[in-house]
C-alpha cells in the first residue's frame, strides 16, 4: 500500500495528523485503512491544513469518548496491571458514553451512573462501592477528558468536577491505636498454629507494605545487614508481577520487631518467598488472611475497620513519632501530594503551637 504523509492506521481506520504551530493534532476518521481510504484521508488532511493556513478552523465533528479512550490506552505508558484495571473500569462503567461525542457529555450526564455507585439499598441488595473506588473509576474517565481538553475538543472536565465533589464527603482513614494493633497481633499469634497470617500483618503494621508487596517478598529482597526490604514486585490476583503498583522501586526499613520475627521464620527449599503456604509455595491471594484479621478483631472486641488500615496505622505512627512526611511518603510508595492529602491530619498534628510561635517572632 502506498503511504501518504500524515496518514496512519488506527484500529482498522485512517488516522490523520497535522501541525498547528507547536500543536500536533490527530483525528480518527470513519474511513477504512485501504488504498482508496488512505487517499481520501490524505485529501481531508490537506483540506484541514489549507483551512488552518487560511485562518479557518473547522475540525468537523468531535471524536467519541470511546475513540479518545482507546487513543489514550494505546499511547500512554502504563504498568500492565494498571492498563488492565483502567480498561476494565472504562468498559464496565463508561461504556454508556463510548458512542457519545466527547464535546456533548455534560456534568449532569455523569451524576446518575456514578453517584448511584455510592448508594445502598437494603431492599434491592445493592452493594455500594467505596468512595475511593468510585473516585478511581472517575479518574480513568477524567484522563480521557484531559486528552479532549489538550486536543481543543472541550474546555472543561466534568469527571474531575464530580471527583472533587465526592472527595469532599470522602470518609477519612481510620487507623488502629497502638493498643488495638498489639491486641490483634497477639490474637493472630495465639489462635493460629500456622504463623504466616501473624507475620503478614506484622509486616503490614510495622513496615507499611501493601498486601500485594508482602505476598511477593522473597528472601533475596531482604537485606538483613542493613535491615531493609527492596520492594520491586507485587502479587496481584494470583499473578506475580515484576513491578510494584506504581511501577517505582523503593527501599523500606525493616522494623526491629519484624526483624526478630524473620530470624525465627524458616526458609523453604522449594520456594524463595518469605511467606509460604503449608505446602512450601508462595501465596497468590490474601483473602484468608483478611478473614483471620476480622476474626481477631472480634475476639479482641476491637471496633471493625478494614484490614487495609494496618498500612494507614503504620503511616500515622511514623508521623506521630516525628518522622518527616516526605521520607514516610517515599518509604510507603506514595507520591508526596497523595501522602499529604491522605494524612493531612497527622502531618499537621501538634505543630500549631510551634508555628504560632514562629509567626509571632516575625518582625
mmCIF file of C-alpha atoms in Angstrom:
data_model
loop_
_atom_site.group_PDB
_atom_site.id
_atom_site.type_symbol
_atom_site.label_atom_id
_atom_site.label_comp_id
_atom_site.label_asym_id
_atom_site.label_seq_id
_atom_site.Cartn_x
_atom_site.Cartn_y
_atom_site.Cartn_z
ATOM 1 C CA UNK A 1 0.000 0.000 0.000
ATOM 2 C CA UNK A 2 1.277 3.470 -0.887
ATOM 3 C CA UNK A 3 1.735 5.578 2.242
ATOM 4 C CA UNK A 4 0.776 9.226 2.395
ATOM 5 C CA UNK A 5 2.360 11.709 4.765
ATOM 6 C CA UNK A 6 0.370 12.215 7.969
ATOM 7 C CA UNK A 7 -1.918 9.202 7.450
ATOM 8 C CA UNK A 8 -1.564 6.038 9.519
ATOM 9 C CA UNK A 9 -3.502 3.017 10.715
ATOM 10 C CA UNK A 10 -5.594 3.092 13.899
ATOM 11 C CA UNK A 11 -7.721 0.026 14.715
ATOM 12 C CA UNK A 12 -8.557 -0.570 11.058
ATOM 13 C CA UNK A 13 -9.344 3.079 10.329
ATOM 14 C CA UNK A 14 -7.387 6.004 8.959
ATOM 15 C CA UNK A 15 -5.884 8.458 11.412
ATOM 16 C CA UNK A 16 -4.533 11.783 10.198
ATOM 17 C CA UNK A 17 -2.003 14.054 11.889
ATOM 18 C CA UNK A 18 -1.002 17.596 11.049
ATOM 19 C CA UNK A 19 0.704 20.594 12.657
ATOM 20 C CA UNK A 20 -0.900 23.732 14.059
ATOM 21 C CA UNK A 21 2.073 25.734 15.290
ATOM 22 C CA UNK A 22 3.526 23.781 18.206
ATOM 23 C CA UNK A 23 0.470 21.512 18.416
ATOM 24 C CA UNK A 24 0.233 18.171 16.652
ATOM 25 C CA UNK A 25 -3.493 17.321 16.453
ATOM 26 C CA UNK A 26 -4.767 13.899 15.397
ATOM 27 C CA UNK A 27 -8.142 12.848 14.067
ATOM 28 C CA UNK A 28 -9.510 9.335 13.631
ATOM 29 C CA UNK A 29 -11.678 9.163 10.520
ATOM 30 C CA UNK A 30 -14.512 6.744 9.909
ATOM 31 C CA UNK A 31 -12.694 5.583 6.800
ATOM 32 C CA UNK A 32 -11.249 2.056 6.440
ATOM 33 C CA UNK A 33 -7.487 1.796 6.064
ATOM 34 C CA UNK A 34 -7.465 0.704 2.415
ATOM 35 C CA UNK A 35 -5.597 2.198 -0.572
ATOM 36 C CA UNK A 36 -8.716 4.149 -1.522
ATOM 37 C CA UNK A 37 -9.410 5.138 2.091
ATOM 38 C CA UNK A 38 -5.850 6.377 2.597
ATOM 39 C CA UNK A 39 -6.160 8.644 -0.461
ATOM 40 C CA UNK A 40 -9.432 10.074 0.883
ATOM 41 C CA UNK A 41 -7.882 10.614 4.311
ATOM 42 C CA UNK A 42 -4.899 12.397 2.774
ATOM 43 C CA UNK A 43 -7.199 14.781 0.878
ATOM 44 C CA UNK A 44 -9.087 15.547 4.093
ATOM 45 C CA UNK A 45 -5.778 16.207 5.842
ATOM 46 C CA UNK A 46 -4.682 18.592 3.072
ATOM 47 C CA UNK A 47 -8.012 20.407 3.288
ATOM 48 C CA UNK A 48 -7.649 20.874 7.056
ATOM 49 C CA UNK A 49 -4.106 22.215 6.626
ATOM 50 C CA UNK A 50 -5.270 24.727 3.987
ATOM 51 C CA UNK A 51 -8.090 25.890 6.259
ATOM 52 C CA UNK A 52 -5.662 26.337 9.149
ATOM 53 C CA UNK A 53 -3.236 28.297 6.956
ATOM 54 C CA UNK A 54 -6.114 30.482 5.782
ATOM 55 C CA UNK A 55 -7.196 31.115 9.372
ATOM 56 C CA UNK A 56 -10.327 28.976 9.023
ATOM 57 C CA UNK A 57 -10.505 26.351 11.752
ATOM 58 C CA UNK A 58 -13.168 23.725 11.101
ATOM 59 C CA UNK A 59 -12.217 20.416 12.618
ATOM 60 C CA UNK A 60 -15.508 18.714 11.883
ATOM 61 C CA UNK A 61 -17.364 16.545 14.425
ATOM 62 C CA UNK A 62 -15.615 15.743 17.699
ATOM 63 C CA UNK A 63 -14.418 12.167 18.264
ATOM 64 C CA UNK A 64 -16.430 9.967 20.604
ATOM 65 C CA UNK A 65 -15.490 9.255 24.192
ATOM 66 C CA UNK A 66 -14.671 5.681 23.178
ATOM 67 C CA UNK A 67 -12.302 6.771 20.406
ATOM 68 C CA UNK A 68 -10.354 9.072 22.709
ATOM 69 C CA UNK A 69 -10.330 6.447 25.478
ATOM 70 C CA UNK A 70 -8.783 3.931 23.085
ATOM 71 C CA UNK A 71 -6.276 6.520 21.850
ATOM 72 C CA UNK A 72 -5.179 7.191 25.427
ATOM 73 C CA UNK A 73 -4.809 3.475 26.198
ATOM 74 C CA UNK A 74 -2.738 2.979 23.045
ATOM 75 C CA UNK A 75 -0.434 5.943 23.553
ATOM 76 C CA UNK A 76 0.029 6.194 27.350
ATOM 77 C CA UNK A 77 2.800 4.292 29.113
ATOM 78 C CA UNK A 78 1.245 2.276 31.963
ATOM 79 C CA UNK A 79 2.162 -0.755 34.005
ATOM 80 C CA UNK A 80 0.382 -3.827 32.521
ATOM 81 C CA UNK A 81 -1.774 -4.310 35.624
ATOM 82 C CA UNK A 82 -2.733 -0.620 35.660
ATOM 83 C CA UNK A 83 -3.653 -0.783 31.989
ATOM 84 C CA UNK A 84 -5.854 -3.839 32.541
ATOM 85 C CA UNK A 85 -7.544 -2.201 35.537
ATOM 86 C CA UNK A 86 -8.132 1.040 33.598
ATOM 87 C CA UNK A 87 -9.533 -0.803 30.590
ATOM 88 C CA UNK A 88 -11.836 -2.849 32.813
ATOM 89 C CA UNK A 89 -13.175 0.285 34.539
ATOM 90 C CA UNK A 90 -13.758 2.023 31.215
ATOM 91 C CA UNK A 91 -15.570 -0.961 29.707
ATOM 92 C CA UNK A 92 -17.681 -1.574 32.802
ATOM 93 C CA UNK A 93 -18.587 1.933 33.940
ATOM 94 C CA UNK A 94 -18.055 4.238 30.954
ATOM 95 C CA UNK A 95 -19.500 2.030 28.190
ATOM 96 C CA UNK A 96 -22.697 4.130 28.079
ATOM 97 C CA UNK A 97 -20.627 7.089 26.817
ATOM 98 C CA UNK A 98 -18.463 5.275 24.271
ATOM 99 C CA UNK A 99 -20.502 6.379 21.239
ATOM 100 C CA UNK A 100 -21.195 9.897 22.519
ATOM 101 C CA UNK A 101 -19.132 12.754 21.002
ATOM 102 C CA UNK A 102 -16.711 13.954 23.662
ATOM 103 C CA UNK A 103 -17.938 17.566 23.435
ATOM 104 C CA UNK A 104 -21.553 16.579 24.188
ATOM 105 C CA UNK A 105 -21.041 14.918 27.594
ATOM 106 C CA UNK A 106 -22.166 17.174 30.437
ATOM 107 C CA UNK A 107 -21.651 17.083 34.209
ATOM 108 C CA UNK A 108 -25.332 16.230 34.738
ATOM 109 C CA UNK A 109 -24.934 13.156 32.487
ATOM 110 C CA UNK A 110 -22.421 11.681 34.971
ATOM 111 C CA UNK A 111 -24.469 12.141 38.145
ATOM 112 C CA UNK A 112 -26.816 9.167 37.840
ATOM 113 C CA UNK A 113 -24.380 6.455 36.677
ATOM 114 C CA UNK A 114 -21.592 7.383 39.097
ATOM 115 C CA UNK A 115 -23.255 8.810 42.206
ATOM 116 C CA UNK A 116 -25.551 5.774 42.263
ATOM 117 C CA UNK A 117 -22.452 3.626 42.846
ATOM 118 C CA UNK A 118 -22.237 5.182 46.326
ATOM 119 C CA UNK A 119 -25.846 4.403 47.289
ATOM 120 C CA UNK A 120 -27.020 1.486 49.395
ATOM 121 C CA UNK A 121 -30.455 -0.112 49.265
ATOM 122 C CA UNK A 122 -31.434 -2.861 51.704
ATOM 123 C CA UNK A 123 -34.485 -3.840 49.669
ATOM 124 C CA UNK A 124 -32.704 -4.305 46.353
ATOM 125 C CA UNK A 125 -29.498 -5.606 47.960
ATOM 126 C CA UNK A 126 -27.369 -3.079 46.098
ATOM 127 C CA UNK A 127 -23.842 -3.160 47.453
ATOM 128 C CA UNK A 128 -22.267 0.318 47.373
ATOM 129 C CA UNK A 129 -18.723 0.954 46.227
ATOM 130 C CA UNK A 130 -16.200 2.640 48.459
ATOM 131 C CA UNK A 131 -15.767 6.359 47.591
ATOM 132 C CA UNK A 132 -12.100 5.690 46.831
ATOM 133 C CA UNK A 133 -13.102 3.121 44.207
ATOM 134 C CA UNK A 134 -15.648 5.482 42.630
ATOM 135 C CA UNK A 135 -13.039 8.249 42.518
ATOM 136 C CA UNK A 136 -10.630 5.869 40.755
ATOM 137 C CA UNK A 137 -13.312 4.964 38.181
ATOM 138 C CA UNK A 138 -13.971 8.652 37.577
ATOM 139 C CA UNK A 139 -10.229 9.279 37.355
ATOM 140 C CA UNK A 140 -9.992 6.826 34.446
ATOM 141 C CA UNK A 141 -12.646 8.838 32.607
ATOM 142 C CA UNK A 142 -11.139 12.140 33.689
ATOM 143 C CA UNK A 143 -7.930 11.250 31.825
ATOM 144 C CA UNK A 144 -9.971 10.955 28.614
ATOM 145 C CA UNK A 145 -11.494 14.394 29.172
ATOM 146 C CA UNK A 146 -7.997 15.805 29.797
ATOM 147 C CA UNK A 147 -6.960 14.465 26.411
ATOM 148 C CA UNK A 148 -10.004 16.150 24.863
ATOM 149 C CA UNK A 149 -9.075 19.454 26.517
ATOM 150 C CA UNK A 150 -5.494 19.238 25.248
ATOM 151 C CA UNK A 151 -6.863 18.482 21.770
ATOM 152 C CA UNK A 152 -9.171 21.532 21.996
ATOM 153 C CA UNK A 153 -12.353 19.470 21.739
ATOM 154 C CA UNK A 154 -13.662 20.876 25.020
ATOM 155 C CA UNK A 155 -12.626 23.288 27.780
ATOM 156 C CA UNK A 156 -13.907 21.580 30.963
ATOM 157 C CA UNK A 157 -13.584 18.207 32.703
ATOM 158 C CA UNK A 158 -16.934 17.070 34.194
ATOM 159 C CA UNK A 159 -15.418 13.876 35.633
ATOM 160 C CA UNK A 160 -12.864 15.907 37.600
ATOM 161 C CA UNK A 161 -15.616 18.158 38.975
ATOM 162 C CA UNK A 162 -17.564 15.120 40.207
ATOM 163 C CA UNK A 163 -14.400 13.603 41.712
ATOM 164 C CA UNK A 164 -13.829 16.765 43.738
ATOM 165 C CA UNK A 165 -17.414 16.727 44.954
ATOM 166 C CA UNK A 166 -17.124 13.116 46.154
ATOM 167 C CA UNK A 167 -13.737 13.814 47.764
ATOM 168 C CA UNK A 168 -15.327 16.489 49.991
ATOM 169 C CA UNK A 169 -17.522 13.774 51.548
ATOM 170 C CA UNK A 170 -14.836 11.084 51.408
ATOM 171 C CA UNK A 171 -14.629 9.127 54.652
ATOM 172 C CA UNK A 172 -11.234 9.748 56.297
ATOM 173 C CA UNK A 173 -8.831 6.937 57.074
ATOM 174 C CA UNK A 174 -9.373 5.156 60.386
ATOM 175 C CA UNK A 175 -6.081 3.733 61.751
ATOM 176 C CA UNK A 176 -5.803 1.434 64.739
ATOM 177 C CA UNK A 177 -4.369 2.567 68.058
ATOM 178 C CA UNK A 178 -1.159 1.027 69.364
ATOM 179 C CA UNK A 179 -3.187 -0.998 71.881
ATOM 180 C CA UNK A 180 -5.548 -2.273 69.187
ATOM 181 C CA UNK A 181 -2.637 -3.173 66.918
ATOM 182 C CA UNK A 182 -0.922 -5.157 69.667
ATOM 183 C CA UNK A 183 -4.156 -6.927 70.621
ATOM 184 C CA UNK A 184 -4.857 -8.001 67.031
ATOM 185 C CA UNK A 185 -1.327 -9.291 66.506
ATOM 186 C CA UNK A 186 -1.412 -11.120 69.828
ATOM 187 C CA UNK A 187 -4.693 -12.784 68.865
ATOM 188 C CA UNK A 188 -3.328 -13.809 65.461
ATOM 189 C CA UNK A 189 -0.261 -15.306 67.106
ATOM 190 C CA UNK A 190 -2.144 -17.246 69.790
ATOM 191 C CA UNK A 191 -5.006 -18.547 67.642
ATOM 192 C CA UNK A 192 -3.103 -19.804 64.609
ATOM 193 C CA UNK A 193 -0.988 -22.926 64.593
ATOM 194 C CA UNK A 194 0.385 -21.710 61.273
ATOM 195 C CA UNK A 195 2.038 -18.333 61.924
ATOM 196 C CA UNK A 196 2.016 -16.856 58.389
ATOM 197 C CA UNK A 197 -1.006 -14.544 58.976
ATOM 198 C CA UNK A 198 0.757 -13.180 62.078
ATOM 199 C CA UNK A 199 3.913 -12.410 60.080
ATOM 200 C CA UNK A 200 1.873 -10.979 57.193
ATOM 201 C CA UNK A 201 0.177 -8.392 59.435
ATOM 202 C CA UNK A 202 3.300 -7.712 61.481
ATOM 203 C CA UNK A 203 4.999 -6.612 58.248
ATOM 204 C CA UNK A 204 1.972 -4.565 57.289
ATOM 205 C CA UNK A 205 1.678 -2.852 60.684
ATOM 206 C CA UNK A 206 5.382 -2.163 61.175
ATOM 207 C CA UNK A 207 6.666 -1.688 57.598
ATOM 208 C CA UNK A 208 3.519 -0.335 55.889
ATOM 209 C CA UNK A 209 3.740 -2.537 52.790
ATOM 210 C CA UNK A 210 0.781 -3.092 50.513
ATOM 211 C CA UNK A 211 -0.739 -6.624 50.688
ATOM 212 C CA UNK A 212 0.465 -7.402 47.147
ATOM 213 C CA UNK A 213 4.009 -6.379 48.099
ATOM 214 C CA UNK A 214 4.120 -8.584 51.192
ATOM 215 C CA UNK A 215 2.996 -11.639 49.210
ATOM 216 C CA UNK A 216 5.731 -11.015 46.636
ATOM 217 C CA UNK A 217 8.573 -10.664 49.158
ATOM 218 C CA UNK A 218 11.436 -13.122 48.727
ATOM 219 C CA UNK A 219 14.470 -13.682 50.917
ATOM 220 C CA UNK A 220 16.576 -12.054 48.199
ATOM 221 C CA UNK A 221 14.586 -8.849 48.798
ATOM 222 C CA UNK A 222 15.598 -8.795 52.464
ATOM 223 C CA UNK A 223 18.888 -7.090 53.292
ATOM 224 C CA UNK A 224 19.270 -8.272 56.876
ATOM 225 C CA UNK A 225 22.582 -6.453 57.400
ATOM 226 C CA UNK A 226 21.067 -3.052 56.638
ATOM 227 C CA UNK A 227 17.578 -4.031 57.843
ATOM 228 C CA UNK A 228 15.804 -3.132 54.613
ATOM 229 C CA UNK A 229 13.293 -4.618 52.193
ATOM 230 C CA UNK A 230 13.832 -3.898 48.487
ATOM 231 C CA UNK A 231 10.337 -3.556 47.028
ATOM 232 C CA UNK A 232 10.401 -4.269 43.289
ATOM 233 C CA UNK A 233 7.412 -6.532 42.591
ATOM 234 C CA UNK A 234 3.893 -7.492 43.627
ATOM 235 C CA UNK A 235 1.430 -10.373 43.542
ATOM 236 C CA UNK A 236 -1.977 -9.373 42.180
ATOM 237 C CA UNK A 237 -4.989 -11.600 41.506
ATOM 238 C CA UNK A 238 -2.952 -14.762 41.589
ATOM 239 C CA UNK A 239 -0.172 -13.495 39.332
ATOM 240 C CA UNK A 240 3.345 -12.427 40.220
ATOM 241 C CA UNK A 241 4.247 -9.050 38.683
ATOM 242 C CA UNK A 242 7.781 -7.818 38.132
ATOM 243 C CA UNK A 243 6.842 -4.344 39.363
ATOM 244 C CA UNK A 244 5.072 -2.507 42.159
ATOM 245 C CA UNK A 245 1.637 -0.900 41.954
ATOM 246 C CA UNK A 246 3.159 2.445 40.978
ATOM 247 C CA UNK A 247 5.993 0.958 38.904
ATOM 248 C CA UNK A 248 8.561 2.579 41.224
ATOM 249 C CA UNK A 249 11.062 0.513 43.236
ATOM 250 C CA UNK A 250 11.897 1.571 46.779
ATOM 251 C CA UNK A 251 13.738 0.556 49.938
ATOM 252 C CA UNK A 252 11.754 0.159 53.156
ATOM 253 C CA UNK A 253 13.375 -0.023 56.608
ATOM 254 C CA UNK A 254 12.588 -3.254 58.445
ATOM 255 C CA UNK A 255 11.384 -2.531 61.962
ATOM 256 C CA UNK A 256 13.256 -4.407 64.735
ATOM 257 C CA UNK A 257 10.005 -6.165 65.687
ATOM 258 C CA UNK A 258 9.729 -7.625 62.162
ATOM 259 C CA UNK A 259 13.464 -8.353 62.010
ATOM 260 C CA UNK A 260 13.151 -10.509 65.130
ATOM 261 C CA UNK A 261 10.264 -12.435 63.578
ATOM 262 C CA UNK A 262 12.178 -13.015 60.340
ATOM 263 C CA UNK A 263 15.041 -14.535 62.320
ATOM 264 C CA UNK A 264 12.654 -17.223 63.540
ATOM 265 C CA UNK A 265 10.998 -17.778 60.147
ATOM 266 C CA UNK A 266 12.182 -20.971 58.416
ATOM 267 C CA UNK A 267 13.229 -20.818 54.768
ATOM 268 C CA UNK A 268 11.671 -23.208 52.260
ATOM 269 C CA UNK A 269 13.837 -25.164 49.854
ATOM 270 C CA UNK A 270 11.302 -25.241 47.006
ATOM 271 C CA UNK A 271 10.254 -21.581 47.120
ATOM 272 C CA UNK A 272 12.154 -18.379 47.876
ATOM 273 C CA UNK A 273 9.144 -16.401 49.166
ATOM 274 C CA UNK A 274 9.228 -15.230 52.774
ATOM 275 C CA UNK A 275 5.538 -16.074 53.226
ATOM 276 C CA UNK A 276 4.725 -19.604 52.088
ATOM 277 C CA UNK A 277 1.806 -21.989 52.381
ATOM 278 C CA UNK A 278 1.994 -25.183 54.413
ATOM 279 C CA UNK A 279 2.974 -26.876 51.161
ATOM 280 C CA UNK A 280 6.011 -24.597 50.807
ATOM 281 C CA UNK A 281 4.700 -22.434 47.941
ATOM 282 C CA UNK A 282 4.361 -18.662 47.752
ATOM 283 C CA UNK A 283 0.885 -17.211 48.298
ATOM 284 C CA UNK A 284 -1.132 -15.829 45.383
ATOM 285 C CA UNK A 285 -4.001 -14.393 47.445
ATOM 286 C CA UNK A 286 -4.519 -12.917 50.905
ATOM 287 C CA UNK A 287 -8.308 -13.384 51.277
ATOM 288 C CA UNK A 288 -7.895 -15.896 54.088
ATOM 289 C CA UNK A 289 -5.574 -13.514 55.923
ATOM 290 C CA UNK A 290 -8.259 -10.798 55.806
ATOM 291 C CA UNK A 291 -10.846 -13.199 57.240
ATOM 292 C CA UNK A 292 -8.457 -14.162 60.072
ATOM 293 C CA UNK A 293 -7.830 -10.475 60.757
ATOM 294 C CA UNK A 294 -11.564 -9.807 61.091
ATOM 295 C CA UNK A 295 -11.979 -12.749 63.465
ATOM 296 C CA UNK A 296 -9.066 -11.436 65.549
ATOM 297 C CA UNK A 297 -10.799 -8.051 65.824
ATOM 298 C CA UNK A 298 -13.969 -9.789 67.002
ATOM 299 C CA UNK A 299 -12.101 -11.824 69.626
ATOM 300 C CA UNK A 300 -10.342 -8.741 70.979
ATOM 301 C CA UNK A 301 -13.520 -6.622 70.731
ATOM 302 C CA UNK A 302 -11.747 -4.109 68.525
ATOM 303 C CA UNK A 303 -14.059 -1.798 66.590
ATOM 304 C CA UNK A 304 -14.274 -3.020 62.996
ATOM 305 C CA UNK A 305 -12.105 -1.379 60.361
ATOM 306 C CA UNK A 306 -10.912 -2.630 57.013
ATOM 307 C CA UNK A 307 -7.667 -4.660 57.313
ATOM 308 C CA UNK A 308 -6.116 -2.149 54.911
ATOM 309 C CA UNK A 309 -5.969 0.250 57.844
ATOM 310 C CA UNK A 310 -2.923 -1.712 59.014
ATOM 311 C CA UNK A 311 -0.953 0.262 56.401
ATOM 312 C CA UNK A 312 -2.584 3.530 57.496
ATOM 313 C CA UNK A 313 -1.678 2.675 61.100
ATOM 314 C CA UNK A 314 1.979 2.360 60.148
ATOM 315 C CA UNK A 315 1.934 5.701 58.316
ATOM 316 C CA UNK A 316 0.220 7.619 61.118
ATOM 317 C CA UNK A 317 2.510 6.164 63.798
ATOM 318 C CA UNK A 318 5.565 7.149 61.751
ATOM 319 C CA UNK A 319 4.278 10.713 61.614
ATOM 320 C CA UNK A 320 3.295 10.785 65.286
ATOM 321 C CA UNK A 321 6.832 9.656 66.163
ATOM 322 C CA UNK A 322 8.166 12.773 64.422
ATOM 323 C CA UNK A 323 9.387 11.317 61.131
ATOM 324 C CA UNK A 324 9.481 13.657 58.128
ATOM 325 C CA UNK A 325 6.424 13.350 55.880
ATOM 326 C CA UNK A 326 8.434 13.263 52.632
ATOM 327 C CA UNK A 327 10.550 10.355 53.912
ATOM 328 C CA UNK A 328 7.405 8.500 55.032
ATOM 329 C CA UNK A 329 5.840 9.006 51.603
ATOM 330 C CA UNK A 330 8.907 7.545 49.879
ATOM 331 C CA UNK A 331 9.038 4.543 52.214
ATOM 332 C CA UNK A 332 5.346 3.781 51.711
ATOM 333 C CA UNK A 333 5.437 4.253 47.958
ATOM 334 C CA UNK A 334 3.197 7.332 47.815
ATOM 335 C CA UNK A 335 3.637 10.489 45.816
ATOM 336 C CA UNK A 336 4.178 13.424 48.226
ATOM 337 C CA UNK A 337 0.923 15.003 47.015
ATOM 338 C CA UNK A 338 -1.126 11.880 47.730
ATOM 339 C CA UNK A 339 0.578 11.334 51.083
ATOM 340 C CA UNK A 340 -0.083 14.873 52.319
ATOM 341 C CA UNK A 341 -3.666 14.652 51.106
ATOM 342 C CA UNK A 342 -4.322 11.297 52.829
ATOM 343 C CA UNK A 343 -2.504 12.029 56.085
ATOM 344 C CA UNK A 344 -3.019 15.799 56.366
ATOM 345 C CA UNK A 345 -4.433 15.456 59.878
ATOM 346 C CA UNK A 346 -1.274 13.739 61.114
ATOM 347 C CA UNK A 347 1.277 15.757 59.158
ATOM 348 C CA UNK A 348 -0.085 18.873 60.875
ATOM 349 C CA UNK A 349 -0.651 17.315 64.295
ATOM 350 C CA UNK A 350 0.756 19.080 67.360
ATOM 351 C CA UNK A 351 2.559 21.673 65.234
ATOM 352 C CA UNK A 352 0.135 24.574 65.618
ATOM 353 C CA UNK A 353 1.740 25.967 68.774
ATOM 354 C CA UNK A 354 5.228 25.835 67.234
ATOM 355 C CA UNK A 355 4.003 27.518 64.057
ATOM 356 C CA UNK A 356 2.201 30.242 66.025
ATOM 357 C CA UNK A 357 5.404 30.896 67.988
ATOM 358 C CA UNK A 358 7.370 31.358 64.755
ATOM 359 C CA UNK A 359 4.632 33.578 63.369
ATOM 360 C CA UNK A 360 4.735 35.787 66.452
ATOM 361 C CA UNK A 361 8.523 36.158 66.098
ATOM 362 C CA UNK A 362 8.285 37.626 62.596
ATOM 363 C CA UNK A 363 9.092 41.324 62.612
#
